Short mmCIF file of C-alpha atoms in Angstrom, two decimals:
data_model
loop_
_atom_site.label_atom_id
_atom_site.label_comp_id
_atom_site.label_asym_id
_atom_site.label_seq_id
_atom_site.Cartn_x
_atom_site.Cartn_y
_atom_site.Cartn_z
CA UNK A 1 18.75 -35.27 -4.70
CA UNK A 2 21.39 -38.26 -4.91
CA UNK A 3 21.59 -40.37 -7.62
CA UNK A 4 20.64 -44.00 -7.47
CA UNK A 5 23.47 -46.52 -7.06
CA UNK A 6 22.60 -48.14 -10.86
CA UNK A 7 22.77 -44.68 -12.30
CA UNK A 8 25.67 -43.57 -11.37
CA UNK A 9 27.49 -45.22 -14.33
CA UNK A 10 25.45 -44.47 -16.99
CA UNK A 11 27.36 -41.68 -18.19
CA UNK A 12 26.66 -37.67 -18.37
CA UNK A 13 23.65 -38.22 -21.13
CA UNK A 14 21.50 -39.44 -18.82
CA UNK A 15 19.07 -37.13 -17.02
CA UNK A 16 16.13 -37.30 -14.69
CA UNK A 17 12.68 -36.74 -15.86
CA UNK A 18 10.44 -34.59 -13.87
CA UNK A 19 6.92 -35.93 -13.56
CA UNK A 20 5.54 -33.22 -11.60
CA UNK A 21 7.01 -30.17 -9.49
CA UNK A 22 9.02 -30.79 -6.47
CA UNK A 23 8.98 -28.78 -3.18
CA UNK A 24 12.10 -26.44 -3.46
CA UNK A 25 12.12 -26.03 -7.12
CA UNK A 26 11.94 -22.59 -8.78
CA UNK A 27 8.66 -23.28 -10.75
CA UNK A 28 6.93 -24.98 -7.88
CA UNK A 29 4.76 -21.53 -7.18
CA UNK A 30 3.70 -21.01 -10.62
CA UNK A 31 2.70 -24.83 -11.19
CA UNK A 32 1.01 -24.58 -7.58
CA UNK A 33 -1.02 -21.46 -8.24
CA UNK A 34 -1.78 -22.69 -12.00
CA UNK A 35 -3.60 -25.62 -10.62
CA UNK A 36 -5.14 -24.15 -7.88
CA UNK A 37 -6.71 -21.47 -10.24
CA UNK A 38 -7.66 -23.86 -12.48
CA UNK A 39 -9.58 -25.69 -10.04
CA UNK A 40 -11.43 -22.60 -8.83
CA UNK A 41 -12.37 -21.90 -12.25
CA UNK A 42 -13.53 -25.31 -13.04
CA UNK A 43 -16.02 -24.86 -9.79
CA UNK A 44 -17.44 -21.85 -11.40
CA UNK A 45 -15.15 -18.93 -10.15
CA UNK A 46 -14.02 -16.00 -12.05
CA UNK A 47 -10.69 -14.78 -11.83
CA UNK A 48 -10.03 -10.89 -11.20
CA UNK A 49 -8.53 -9.13 -13.76
CA UNK A 50 -7.19 -6.40 -11.35
CA UNK A 51 -5.96 -8.97 -8.82
CA UNK A 52 -4.92 -12.35 -10.10
CA UNK A 53 -5.04 -13.70 -6.64
CA UNK A 54 -8.85 -12.63 -6.30
CA UNK A 55 -11.39 -15.05 -7.43
CA UNK A 56 -15.55 -14.76 -7.07
CA UNK A 57 -18.22 -16.70 -8.02
CA UNK A 58 -22.01 -14.71 -7.72
CA UNK A 59 -24.89 -17.44 -7.76
CA UNK A 60 -28.66 -16.28 -7.15
CA UNK A 61 -28.35 -17.10 -3.69
CA UNK A 62 -24.55 -16.46 -2.45
CA UNK A 63 -21.66 -14.52 -3.34
CA UNK A 64 -18.29 -15.85 -2.43
CA UNK A 65 -14.70 -13.81 -2.82
CA UNK A 66 -11.43 -15.62 -2.06
CA UNK A 67 -8.39 -14.06 -1.89
CA UNK A 68 -5.00 -16.61 -2.27
CA UNK A 69 -1.34 -16.07 -1.30
CA UNK A 70 0.70 -19.06 -1.88
CA UNK A 71 -1.14 -21.52 0.32
CA UNK A 72 -2.96 -18.91 2.79
CA UNK A 73 -6.60 -18.86 1.92
CA UNK A 74 -9.32 -16.23 2.90
CA UNK A 75 -12.85 -16.81 2.12
CA UNK A 76 -15.49 -13.94 2.16
CA UNK A 77 -19.28 -14.72 1.49
CA UNK A 78 -23.03 -13.66 2.53
CA UNK A 79 -23.80 -17.52 2.65
CA UNK A 80 -22.22 -19.96 5.22
CA UNK A 81 -23.45 -23.16 3.53
CA UNK A 82 -21.91 -21.91 0.29
CA UNK A 83 -18.42 -21.45 2.22
CA UNK A 84 -18.80 -24.88 3.72
CA UNK A 85 -19.68 -26.19 0.50
CA UNK A 86 -16.21 -24.79 -1.26
CA UNK A 87 -14.27 -25.95 1.53
CA UNK A 88 -15.66 -29.18 1.20
CA UNK A 89 -14.96 -29.32 -2.53
CA UNK A 90 -11.23 -27.75 -2.00
CA UNK A 91 -10.50 -30.35 0.51
CA UNK A 92 -11.45 -33.28 -1.93
CA UNK A 93 -8.97 -31.79 -4.33
CA UNK A 94 -6.51 -30.51 -1.93
CA UNK A 95 -5.72 -31.30 1.67
CA UNK A 96 -6.76 -28.13 3.65
CA UNK A 97 -6.61 -27.23 7.43
CA UNK A 98 -9.60 -24.81 8.26
CA UNK A 99 -8.46 -22.17 10.77
CA UNK A 100 -12.09 -20.89 11.36
CA UNK A 101 -13.11 -17.13 11.44
CA UNK A 102 -10.26 -14.93 10.24
CA UNK A 103 -8.37 -13.53 13.04
CA UNK A 104 -4.66 -13.64 11.73
CA UNK A 105 -3.57 -13.83 8.38
CA UNK A 106 0.13 -12.51 7.18
CA UNK A 107 0.72 -10.90 10.31
CA UNK A 108 -2.20 -8.78 10.15
CA UNK A 109 -4.46 -9.15 12.96
CA UNK A 110 -8.24 -8.57 12.34
CA UNK A 111 -10.80 -8.10 15.12
CA UNK A 112 -14.43 -7.48 14.79
CA UNK A 113 -16.82 -5.50 16.85
CA UNK A 114 -20.32 -3.90 16.73
CA UNK A 115 -19.07 -0.64 14.87
CA UNK A 116 -17.14 -2.65 12.13
CA UNK A 117 -13.83 -4.48 11.23
CA UNK A 118 -10.63 -3.65 12.19
CA UNK A 119 -6.93 -4.33 11.31
CA UNK A 120 -3.84 -3.94 13.34
CA UNK A 121 0.23 -5.51 13.42
CA UNK A 122 0.47 -5.18 17.28
CA UNK A 123 2.34 -8.93 17.09
CA UNK A 124 4.55 -7.70 14.26
CA UNK A 125 5.12 -4.38 15.73
CA UNK A 126 6.22 -5.75 19.51
CA UNK A 127 8.54 -8.58 17.37
CA UNK A 128 10.12 -5.01 15.81
CA UNK A 129 10.40 -3.28 19.40
CA UNK A 130 11.45 -6.21 20.94
CA UNK A 131 14.36 -7.15 18.75
CA UNK A 132 15.53 -3.98 18.32
CA UNK A 133 15.78 -3.33 21.97
CA UNK A 134 13.54 -0.07 22.25
CA UNK A 135 11.08 -1.37 24.93
CA UNK A 136 12.26 0.54 27.55
CA UNK A 137 13.02 3.81 25.63
CA UNK A 138 11.08 6.95 25.84
CA UNK A 139 8.10 7.55 23.71
CA UNK A 140 7.48 10.15 21.48
CA UNK A 141 4.20 11.16 19.61
CA UNK A 142 4.70 11.92 15.91
CA UNK A 143 7.03 9.99 13.91
CA UNK A 144 9.43 12.36 12.55
CA UNK A 145 10.53 15.87 13.72
CA UNK A 146 9.15 18.36 11.15
CA UNK A 147 12.92 20.06 11.12
CA UNK A 148 14.79 17.05 10.25
CA UNK A 149 16.66 17.35 6.88
CA UNK A 150 18.04 14.18 5.76
CA UNK A 151 20.58 13.73 3.05
CA UNK A 152 22.50 11.09 1.74
CA UNK A 153 26.04 12.59 2.45
CA UNK A 154 25.46 13.93 6.18
CA UNK A 155 27.09 12.10 9.10
CA UNK A 156 29.26 9.21 9.66
CA UNK A 157 28.62 5.78 7.82
CA UNK A 158 27.28 2.87 9.76
CA UNK A 159 29.55 -0.04 10.75
CA UNK A 160 26.90 -2.56 10.28
CA UNK A 161 24.57 -1.29 7.26
CA UNK A 162 22.72 -4.72 7.18
CA UNK A 163 21.01 -3.61 10.53
CA UNK A 164 19.20 -0.74 9.05
CA UNK A 165 18.40 -2.20 5.99
CA UNK A 166 16.72 -5.16 8.14
CA UNK A 167 15.28 -2.52 10.34
CA UNK A 168 13.50 -0.50 7.30
CA UNK A 169 12.96 -3.37 5.47
CA UNK A 170 10.29 -4.75 8.57
CA UNK A 171 8.99 -1.37 8.70
CA UNK A 172 8.01 -1.32 5.15
CA UNK A 173 5.54 -4.17 6.19
CA UNK A 174 4.04 -2.47 8.90
CA UNK A 175 2.61 0.35 6.43
CA UNK A 176 0.05 -2.22 5.75
CA UNK A 177 -1.89 -1.04 8.51
CA UNK A 178 0.06 2.09 9.62
CA UNK A 179 -0.33 4.41 7.28
CA UNK A 180 1.38 7.61 9.18
CA UNK A 181 4.26 5.61 8.95
CA UNK A 182 4.20 6.17 4.94
CA UNK A 183 6.32 9.16 4.50
CA UNK A 184 8.64 8.01 7.43
CA UNK A 185 9.65 5.04 5.92
CA UNK A 186 9.70 6.16 2.55
CA UNK A 187 12.34 8.47 3.41
CA UNK A 188 14.46 6.26 5.35
CA UNK A 189 14.42 3.75 2.53
CA UNK A 190 16.11 5.91 -0.01
CA UNK A 191 19.18 5.37 2.05
CA UNK A 192 19.34 1.56 1.60
CA UNK A 193 22.60 1.55 -0.11
CA UNK A 194 24.75 3.77 2.64
CA UNK A 195 23.13 4.59 5.61
CA UNK A 196 24.50 6.83 8.18
CA UNK A 197 24.26 7.54 11.96
CA UNK A 198 21.60 10.66 11.17
CA UNK A 199 19.32 7.88 9.11
CA UNK A 200 19.79 5.32 11.87
CA UNK A 201 18.50 7.70 14.55
CA UNK A 202 15.63 9.01 12.36
CA UNK A 203 14.50 4.70 12.36
CA UNK A 204 14.87 4.74 16.09
CA UNK A 205 12.80 7.78 15.99
CA UNK A 206 10.15 5.89 14.03
CA UNK A 207 10.50 3.01 16.56
CA UNK A 208 9.74 5.10 19.39
CA UNK A 209 6.67 6.49 18.26
CA UNK A 210 5.56 2.96 17.41
CA UNK A 211 5.97 2.15 20.88
CA UNK A 212 3.39 4.75 21.82
CA UNK A 213 0.55 2.69 19.92
CA UNK A 214 1.52 -0.79 18.72
CA UNK A 215 -2.03 -1.94 18.70
CA UNK A 216 -2.99 0.86 16.12
CA UNK A 217 -4.60 0.23 13.31
CA UNK A 218 -7.83 0.85 10.52
CA UNK A 219 -11.25 0.54 11.32
CA UNK A 220 -13.78 -0.18 8.46
CA UNK A 221 -17.29 0.88 9.74
CA UNK A 222 -20.23 -1.52 8.77
CA UNK A 223 -22.47 1.78 8.20
CA UNK A 224 -19.75 3.37 5.79
CA UNK A 225 -20.90 4.36 2.24
CA UNK A 226 -19.67 2.60 -0.95
CA UNK A 227 -18.37 5.85 -2.81
CA UNK A 228 -14.91 6.72 -3.40
CA UNK A 229 -12.89 9.63 -2.29
CA UNK A 230 -9.47 10.45 -2.55
CA UNK A 231 -6.80 13.07 -1.54
CA UNK A 232 -3.78 14.25 -3.16
CA UNK A 233 -0.62 16.34 -2.69
CA UNK A 234 2.98 17.04 -2.90
CA UNK A 235 5.89 18.43 -1.45
CA UNK A 236 7.59 20.16 -4.27
CA UNK A 237 11.46 19.45 -4.84
CA UNK A 238 11.56 18.11 -1.37
CA UNK A 239 14.36 15.96 -2.06
CA UNK A 240 17.78 18.12 -0.71
CA UNK A 241 20.00 16.05 -2.86
CA UNK A 242 18.46 15.54 -6.50
CA UNK A 243 15.34 18.38 -6.00
CA UNK A 244 12.66 15.77 -6.87
CA UNK A 245 9.30 16.33 -5.47
CA UNK A 246 7.36 13.66 -3.05
CA UNK A 247 3.72 12.21 -4.18
CA UNK A 248 1.06 11.41 -1.33
CA UNK A 249 -2.15 10.38 -1.56
CA UNK A 250 -4.74 8.34 0.32
CA UNK A 251 -8.82 6.95 -0.88
CA UNK A 252 -11.55 6.35 0.88
CA UNK A 253 -14.44 4.12 0.44
CA UNK A 254 -16.78 6.03 2.50
CA UNK A 255 -15.18 6.83 5.47
CA UNK A 256 -12.62 3.68 5.23
CA UNK A 257 -9.32 4.45 4.10
CA UNK A 258 -8.33 1.56 1.77
CA UNK A 259 -5.33 2.99 -0.18
CA UNK A 260 -2.47 5.19 0.40
CA UNK A 261 1.21 5.97 -0.90
CA UNK A 262 4.01 8.30 -0.20
CA UNK A 263 6.65 8.18 -2.96
CA UNK A 264 9.19 10.26 -4.56
CA UNK A 265 8.51 11.32 -7.95
CA UNK A 266 10.48 9.99 -10.95
CA UNK A 267 11.35 13.55 -12.62
CA UNK A 268 13.11 16.72 -11.37
CA UNK A 269 11.09 19.88 -11.39
CA UNK A 270 11.77 23.33 -11.40
CA UNK A 271 14.96 23.69 -13.72
CA UNK A 272 14.09 27.03 -15.08
CA UNK A 273 13.82 29.73 -12.23
CA UNK A 274 11.03 31.62 -14.12
CA UNK A 275 8.69 28.54 -14.47
CA UNK A 276 8.54 27.85 -10.75
CA UNK A 277 4.91 28.52 -10.34
CA UNK A 278 4.13 26.05 -12.97
CA UNK A 279 6.54 23.43 -12.02
CA UNK A 280 4.96 23.54 -8.48
CA UNK A 281 1.57 22.84 -10.03
CA UNK A 282 3.16 20.28 -12.41
CA UNK A 283 4.34 18.17 -9.15
CA UNK A 284 0.74 18.66 -7.66
CA UNK A 285 -0.82 17.52 -11.35
CA UNK A 286 1.47 14.03 -11.25
CA UNK A 287 0.04 13.43 -7.90
CA UNK A 288 -3.34 13.87 -9.19
CA UNK A 289 -2.42 11.40 -12.16
CA UNK A 290 -1.14 8.79 -9.69
CA UNK A 291 -4.47 9.01 -7.64
CA UNK A 292 -6.53 8.86 -10.64
CA UNK A 293 -4.63 5.62 -11.72
CA UNK A 294 -5.24 4.05 -8.30
CA UNK A 295 -8.71 5.07 -8.54
CA UNK A 296 -9.12 3.81 -12.24
CA UNK A 297 -8.06 0.44 -10.41
CA UNK A 298 -10.16 0.50 -7.68
CA UNK A 299 -13.49 0.82 -9.93
CA UNK A 300 -12.27 -2.13 -11.86
CA UNK A 301 -11.95 -4.09 -8.49
CA UNK A 302 -15.33 -3.44 -7.27
CA UNK A 303 -16.96 -4.34 -10.68
CA UNK A 304 -15.01 -7.95 -9.75
CA UNK A 305 -16.50 -7.56 -6.51
CA UNK A 306 -20.02 -7.05 -8.42
CA UNK A 307 -20.39 -3.53 -6.52
CA UNK A 308 -21.64 -0.76 -8.35
CA UNK A 309 -19.96 2.82 -8.34
CA UNK A 310 -22.25 5.01 -10.79
CA UNK A 311 -21.03 8.26 -9.73
CA UNK A 312 -17.76 9.79 -10.09
CA UNK A 313 -14.72 9.48 -7.52
CA UNK A 314 -14.10 12.94 -5.88
CA UNK A 315 -10.55 14.01 -6.11
CA UNK A 316 -9.53 16.98 -3.53
CA UNK A 317 -6.52 18.91 -4.34
CA UNK A 318 -5.23 21.91 -2.48
CA UNK A 319 -3.54 23.30 -5.74
CA UNK A 320 -5.88 25.33 -7.95
CA UNK A 321 -3.63 25.68 -10.90
CA UNK A 322 -3.53 21.74 -11.03
CA UNK A 323 -7.43 21.79 -10.53
CA UNK A 324 -7.44 24.01 -13.79
CA UNK A 325 -5.07 21.95 -15.83
CA UNK A 326 -7.27 18.92 -15.14
CA UNK A 327 -10.27 20.48 -16.07
CA UNK A 328 -9.17 22.49 -19.05
CA UNK A 329 -8.81 20.92 -22.51
CA UNK A 330 -6.89 23.67 -23.82
CA UNK A 331 -2.78 22.84 -23.86
CA UNK A 332 -0.73 26.03 -23.92
CA UNK A 333 2.74 26.85 -23.34
CA UNK A 334 2.62 26.39 -19.52
CA UNK A 335 1.45 22.75 -19.68
CA UNK A 336 2.44 21.53 -23.26
CA UNK A 337 5.68 20.27 -21.53
CA UNK A 338 3.94 17.87 -19.44
CA UNK A 339 4.18 13.93 -20.45
CA UNK A 340 1.19 12.66 -22.09
CA UNK A 341 0.54 9.90 -19.60
CA UNK A 342 0.03 12.76 -16.68
CA UNK A 343 -3.26 13.95 -18.90
CA UNK A 344 -4.85 10.84 -18.14
CA UNK A 345 -6.30 12.93 -15.22
CA UNK A 346 -7.97 14.90 -18.24
CA UNK A 347 -9.29 11.75 -19.96
CA UNK A 348 -10.97 10.23 -16.82
CA UNK A 349 -12.53 13.52 -16.12
CA UNK A 350 -14.10 13.94 -19.22
CA UNK A 351 -15.27 10.42 -18.91
CA UNK A 352 -16.98 11.18 -15.72
CA UNK A 353 -15.00 8.77 -13.69
CA UNK A 354 -13.51 11.26 -11.45
CA UNK A 355 -14.36 15.05 -10.44
CA UNK A 356 -11.97 17.33 -8.84
CA UNK A 357 -12.73 19.65 -5.87
CA UNK A 358 -10.66 22.26 -3.84
CA UNK A 359 -9.58 21.65 -0.43
CA UNK A 360 -7.87 23.90 1.75
CA UNK A 361 -4.47 23.04 2.78
CA UNK A 362 -5.27 23.05 6.39
CA UNK A 363 -7.85 19.87 5.70
CA UNK A 364 -5.79 18.27 3.35
CA UNK A 365 -5.29 14.46 4.68
CA UNK A 366 -2.68 13.96 2.06
CA UNK A 367 -0.30 16.20 3.86
CA UNK A 368 0.43 13.53 5.86
CA UNK A 369 2.04 11.69 3.50
CA UNK A 370 4.30 14.21 1.99
CA UNK A 371 6.19 15.58 4.79
CA UNK A 372 6.64 15.55 8.37
CA UNK A 373 4.22 17.48 10.30
CA UNK A 374 4.10 19.16 13.86
CA UNK A 375 2.46 17.49 16.46
CA UNK A 376 -0.81 19.14 16.68
CA UNK A 377 -1.15 19.01 13.07
CA UNK A 378 -0.30 15.61 12.79
CA UNK A 379 -2.68 14.21 15.34
CA UNK A 380 -5.28 16.27 13.88
CA UNK A 381 -4.99 15.09 10.24
CA UNK A 382 -5.02 11.46 11.89
CA UNK A 383 -8.21 11.91 13.98
CA UNK A 384 -9.80 12.27 10.25
CA UNK A 385 -8.92 8.83 9.18
CA UNK A 386 -10.53 6.69 11.19
CA UNK A 387 -7.78 5.26 13.06
CA UNK A 388 -8.51 2.82 15.80
CA UNK A 389 -6.27 1.22 18.96
CA UNK A 390 -8.56 -1.94 19.65
CA UNK A 391 -5.95 -2.55 22.47
CA UNK A 392 -6.05 1.00 24.04
CA UNK A 393 -8.06 0.99 27.21
CA UNK A 394 -11.27 3.34 26.51
#
């Protein structure tokens, strides 16, 4: 922005008065969203409290859900006429470009079939493989060697740490649809400050696995039920540097996986040797608390979408001690050290929002989010997660 000729000699006391937000200013995005949301609310929409970018409107003959990300909008409805009326209204207020049925959104490819809706990121995955020059590399069938132990001090420092950070950052976005990369990417992202050669080698191993199925994604079947169930697990004291445990969970709506996470826990457990068994249960209990928070949020989101979920969500855990802590309201010396926020599991259990069940470790789907697994075990768990590759020849 340049000063007009007559304004240059007015002295430093003169300033510009901003009449409206201009593209490039810091407040533009907030002002744009405030205007867009107020326009939708005036048109009868309700803004979700669980996701502020989600707007819904329920009428006698139609239901519309609208999701917005900056200036990209997705509209879902059971009434085509209602969608047409909404787009005409928005076009009268804003200048819109209708891109037709949803096929591509923020790097996510959407496809429909007689079985359901599938999402993948093949185009984005192929771009990563091409930029990393691994299109000619040998394939591997699992994302990380189960015998590999990465540490902060092993190996030589990389001459160009930016390339590692950029690669891992791009892999993080791939985990939106590739849940099998969650643990590997979570582990690799812990060395962003000082990456070393073993870390880069492990990242390239992930790329070689990605090359084997770049079109892999998730299938959401049309005939799936609307019942929440979750699997939670932890790998106790998994970090060799600071001995923190890893939390992993996945949540299904019927047969469709809709949420998952792999994350290092914030606390160090097992400092007292005689309480090692208890500390393992505590790590599992913290994982259960994490998935309980996710279920609570998902239940609220289902309410915003006008979907009823009267029954308790099922939570599967393979640790009997953690299950007893969740269901037993008695606080004794082996559990009184656990922070109160973790006991929200007991609160939600008492309210009937969740129901905890035991599952054998061999059938614990959350294992894939807490540790690197052998190839056969890895693919056995992947086969139970409704993973699909629509680009693979049948």
